[in-house]
Coordinates of C-alpha atoms in Angstrom, one line a residue:
M100 CA 17.8 14.0 -14.8
S101 CA 14.7 15.8 -15.8
Y102 CA 11.5 16.6 -14.1
S103 CA 9.8 15.0 -17.1
Q104 CA 10.7 11.7 -15.4
L105 CA 8.0 12.3 -12.8
T106 CA 5.5 10.5 -14.9
L107 CA 4.1 7.0 -15.3
D108 CA 3.4 7.2 -19.0
G109 CA 3.7 3.7 -20.6
K110 CA 3.9 2.0 -17.2
V111 CA 1.6 -0.8 -15.9
A112 CA 0.7 -0.8 -12.2
V113 CA -1.0 -3.5 -10.1
I114 CA -2.5 -2.2 -6.8
L115 CA -3.4 -5.0 -4.3
G116 CA -6.0 -3.8 -2.0
G117 CA -6.7 -1.2 -4.7
T118 CA -10.4 -1.0 -4.6
S119 CA -10.9 1.2 -1.5
G120 CA -9.2 3.6 0.8
I121 CA -5.5 4.2 0.4
G122 CA -5.1 1.7 -2.4
L123 CA -7.9 3.2 -4.5
A124 CA -6.5 6.7 -4.0
I125 CA -3.1 5.5 -5.2
A126 CA -4.7 3.7 -8.2
R127 CA -6.5 6.9 -9.2
G128 CA -3.3 8.9 -8.8
M129 CA -1.2 6.5 -10.9
A130 CA -3.8 6.5 -13.6
D131 CA -3.8 10.3 -13.7
A132 CA 0.0 10.2 -13.9
G133 CA -0.2 8.1 -17.1
A134 CA -0.2 4.4 -16.0
D135 CA -2.5 1.7 -17.0
V136 CA -3.7 0.5 -13.6
V137 CA -5.2 -2.8 -12.3
P138 CA -6.8 -2.4 -8.9
S139 CA -7.5 -5.7 -7.3
S140 CA -9.1 -7.1 -4.1
R141 CA -11.0 -10.1 -3.0
R142 CA -14.5 -8.9 -4.1
L143 CA -15.3 -8.9 -7.8
E144 CA -17.9 -6.2 -7.5
Q145 CA -15.4 -3.8 -5.9
T146 CA -12.7 -4.7 -8.4
E147 CA -15.1 -4.0 -11.3
L148 CA -16.1 -0.6 -9.9
A149 CA -12.4 0.4 -9.4
A150 CA -11.4 -0.7 -12.9
R151 CA -14.2 1.3 -14.3
E152 CA -12.9 4.4 -12.5
I153 CA -9.5 3.8 -14.1
E154 CA -11.0 3.5 -17.6
E155 CA -13.0 6.6 -17.1
R156 CA -9.6 8.4 -16.6
G157 CA -8.6 7.2 -20.1
R158 CA -6.4 4.3 -19.0
R159 CA -6.6 0.6 -19.5
S160 CA -7.5 -1.8 -16.6
L161 CA -8.6 -5.3 -15.9
R162 CA -11.3 -6.8 -13.6
I163 CA -9.5 -9.6 -11.8
P164 CA -10.1 -10.3 -8.1
S165 CA -7.2 -11.6 -5.9
D166 CA -6.5 -12.5 -2.3
V167 CA -3.1 -12.0 -0.9
S168 CA -3.5 -15.1 1.2
D169 CA -4.0 -17.2 -2.0
R170 CA -0.8 -17.5 -4.0
G171 CA -2.7 -19.0 -6.9
S172 CA -4.9 -15.9 -7.2
L173 CA -1.8 -13.6 -7.3
Q174 CA -0.2 -15.7 -10.0
N175 CA -3.4 -15.6 -12.0
L176 CA -3.5 -11.8 -11.7
L177 CA 0.1 -11.5 -12.9
N178 CA -0.5 -13.9 -15.8
E179 CA -3.6 -12.0 -17.0
C180 CA -1.8 -8.6 -16.7
V181 CA 1.1 -10.0 -18.8
R182 CA -1.3 -11.5 -21.3
S183 CA -3.1 -8.2 -21.7
F184 CA -0.4 -5.6 -21.3
G185 CA 2.9 -7.6 -21.8
K186 CA 4.4 -6.6 -18.5
V187 CA 3.9 -5.2 -14.9
D188 CA 6.2 -2.4 -14.0
I189 CA 4.8 -1.4 -10.6
L190 CA 3.3 -3.3 -7.7
V191 CA 1.7 -1.6 -4.7
N192 CA 1.0 -3.8 -1.7
S193 CA -1.9 -2.1 0.0
A194 CA -4.0 -5.0 1.3
G195 CA -4.2 -5.1 5.0
R196 CA -6.3 -5.8 8.1
T197 CA -6.3 -4.9 11.8
K198 CA -8.2 -5.7 15.0
R199 CA -8.0 -3.8 18.3
A200 CA -8.0 -5.8 21.6
P201 CA -5.8 -6.1 24.7
T202 CA -2.7 -8.1 23.8
L203 CA -3.1 -10.3 26.9
D204 CA -6.3 -11.8 25.5
F205 CA -5.5 -11.6 21.8
S206 CA -6.2 -14.9 20.1
E207 CA -3.5 -16.7 18.1
E208 CA -6.1 -17.0 15.3
D209 CA -6.5 -13.3 15.0
W210 CA -2.7 -12.7 15.3
D211 CA -2.1 -15.2 12.5
N212 CA -4.7 -13.7 10.3
I213 CA -3.2 -10.2 10.6
I214 CA 0.4 -11.4 10.1
D215 CA -0.7 -13.5 7.1
T216 CA -2.4 -10.6 5.4
N217 CA -0.1 -7.7 6.2
L218 CA 3.3 -9.4 6.2
T219 CA 3.1 -12.8 4.5
G220 CA 0.7 -11.4 1.9
T221 CA 3.2 -8.7 1.1
L222 CA 5.9 -11.3 0.7
R223 CA 3.7 -13.6 -1.5
A224 CA 3.0 -10.7 -3.9
A225 CA 6.6 -9.5 -3.9
Q226 CA 7.8 -13.0 -4.8
I227 CA 5.3 -13.5 -7.6
F228 CA 5.5 -10.1 -9.2
G229 CA 9.2 -9.6 -8.2
R230 CA 10.2 -12.7 -10.2
H231 CA 8.6 -11.2 -13.3
M232 CA 10.3 -7.8 -12.7
L233 CA 13.7 -9.5 -12.1
E234 CA 13.4 -11.3 -15.4
R235 CA 12.8 -7.9 -17.1
E236 CA 15.5 -6.2 -14.9
Y237 CA 13.0 -3.4 -14.2
G238 CA 10.3 -2.7 -11.6
S239 CA 9.2 -0.7 -8.6
I240 CA 7.5 -2.4 -5.6
I241 CA 5.8 -0.1 -3.0
N242 CA 4.7 -1.6 0.3
I243 CA 2.4 0.2 2.7
A244 CA 3.9 0.5 6.2
S245 CA 2.4 2.6 9.0
L246 CA 3.0 5.0 11.9
S247 CA 3.1 1.7 13.9
T248 CA 6.2 0.8 11.9
F249 CA 8.0 3.3 14.2
V250 CA 5.8 3.8 17.3
A251 CA 3.4 1.7 19.2
L252 CA -0.4 2.2 18.9
Y253 CA -2.4 1.1 21.9
E254 CA -4.0 -2.4 21.8
V255 CA -3.1 -3.2 18.2
A256 CA 0.1 -5.2 18.8
A257 CA -0.4 -7.6 15.9
Y258 CA -0.9 -4.8 13.5
C259 CA 2.1 -2.9 14.8
A260 CA 4.3 -6.0 14.7
S261 CA 3.2 -6.8 11.1
K262 CA 3.9 -3.2 9.9
A263 CA 7.3 -3.0 11.6
A264 CA 8.1 -6.3 9.8
V265 CA 6.9 -4.8 6.5
A266 CA 9.6 -2.1 6.8
S267 CA 12.3 -4.8 7.5
L268 CA 11.1 -6.9 4.5
T269 CA 11.1 -3.8 2.3
K270 CA 14.8 -3.2 3.1
S271 CA 15.7 -6.9 2.7
L272 CA 14.2 -7.1 -0.7
A273 CA 15.7 -3.8 -1.7
I274 CA 19.3 -5.0 -1.0
E275 CA 18.7 -8.3 -2.8
W276 CA 16.9 -7.0 -5.9
G277 CA 18.3 -3.5 -6.4
Q278 CA 21.3 -4.7 -8.4
S279 CA 18.9 -6.3 -10.8
G280 CA 16.9 -3.2 -11.5
V281 CA 14.0 -3.7 -9.1
R282 CA 13.6 -1.1 -6.4
V283 CA 11.6 -1.8 -3.3
N284 CA 10.3 1.0 -1.1
A285 CA 7.5 1.7 1.3
I286 CA 5.1 4.5 2.3
A287 CA 4.2 5.0 5.9
P288 CA 0.9 6.9 6.1
G289 CA -0.1 9.0 9.0
V290 CA -3.7 9.3 10.0
F291 CA -6.0 9.5 7.0
R292 CA -9.7 9.9 7.1
T293 CA -11.7 7.1 5.4
P294 CA -15.3 6.0 5.6
L295 CA -14.2 3.2 7.9
N296 CA -12.6 5.3 10.5
E297 CA -14.6 8.6 10.5
K298 CA -16.5 7.7 13.7
L299 CA -13.3 6.8 15.5
L300 CA -11.5 10.0 14.5
D301 CA -14.4 12.4 15.2
E302 CA -16.0 10.9 18.3
T303 CA -13.3 9.2 20.4
E304 CA -10.5 10.2 22.7
R305 CA -8.2 8.2 20.5
G306 CA -9.1 10.4 17.5
K307 CA -8.5 13.5 19.6
E308 CA -5.0 12.2 20.5
F309 CA -4.2 11.5 16.9
L310 CA -5.2 15.0 16.0
M311 CA -3.2 16.6 18.8
R312 CA -0.1 14.6 17.8
T313 CA -0.4 15.8 14.2
P314 CA 1.3 19.3 13.9
M315 CA -0.8 20.2 10.8
R316 CA -3.8 19.9 13.0
R317 CA -5.9 17.9 10.5
F318 CA -6.1 14.4 9.3
G319 CA -4.8 13.5 5.9
K320 CA -6.9 13.0 2.7
V321 CA -6.1 9.7 1.0
E322 CA -5.4 11.4 -2.3
E323 CA -2.5 13.1 -0.5
L324 CA -0.7 9.8 -0.6
A325 CA -0.8 9.6 -4.4
G326 CA 2.1 12.0 -5.0
A327 CA 4.5 9.9 -2.8
A328 CA 3.5 6.7 -4.6
I329 CA 3.9 8.3 -8.1
F330 CA 7.3 9.5 -7.1
L331 CA 8.5 6.2 -5.8
A332 CA 7.1 4.4 -8.9
S333 CA 8.6 6.8 -11.4
D334 CA 12.0 7.0 -13.0
A335 CA 12.5 10.2 -11.0
A336 CA 13.2 7.9 -8.1
S337 CA 15.6 5.7 -10.0
F338 CA 18.2 5.8 -7.1
V339 CA 15.7 5.6 -4.3
N340 CA 15.7 2.0 -2.9
G341 CA 15.0 0.6 0.6
E342 CA 13.3 3.7 1.9
V343 CA 10.3 4.1 4.1
L344 CA 8.7 7.4 3.1
T345 CA 6.5 8.9 5.8
V346 CA 3.5 10.9 4.8
D347 CA 2.1 11.9 8.2
G348 CA 1.6 15.7 8.6
G349 CA 4.5 15.7 11.0
F350 CA 3.2 13.1 13.4
L351 CA 6.5 11.3 13.9
A352 CA 8.3 14.7 14.4
S353 CA 5.8 15.6 17.1
G354 CA 7.1 16.2 20.7
V355 CA 5.5 19.0 22.6
N356 CA 2.9 20.8 20.4
Q357 CA 1.8 23.6 22.7

């Protein structure tokens, strides 16, 4: 074992939900670690902008939108990556959605949409890209879990249920596919500041509670997730399989903080 294995040189990574937020931060980090990276999402314009960022870092990319609710679009993405690069070594499932509302009045339509994106979308992508990896007997799949994988968050029951299930799916795939050279792990991010949640974090009691519960007394920066993703994707983690790696500033360790 050598620390030189903590690199992604020569690897090809696909990041679903990779054009904004956590997914884009991971895409940038993997490119900086040496991988050719294909960040993809539903909107072509965002996909093009993210791919340009990867190329500006000196790596190869593609401009192919995809939708985790559309199996055909995922298959097309895989086919184009294999056509251009010959393989896909790394898959990051970062596409997700949420909606806050009291569970008593939560519609089945909203519930189904969240489960379909966060859980079934992860399964679809894992099946399509996993088959390719199993045929090559090599690959790393990284799913994005959540604090709500472990603890409840108020009035987001569908999101919590989906992310708890993502952890279970991660472990199920890990024990099925590990013997064939495909490792499946997850990252559970804590509270990270993004353009979409700045107002919530800075101006609400919910944001104050998140901060109080985080022993480092600050919110995460999305680029701080890249190191965990690079590690899990690299050969330095060759015996890490079925794990949910929490990157949360100590949130889940938090009891009494003062």
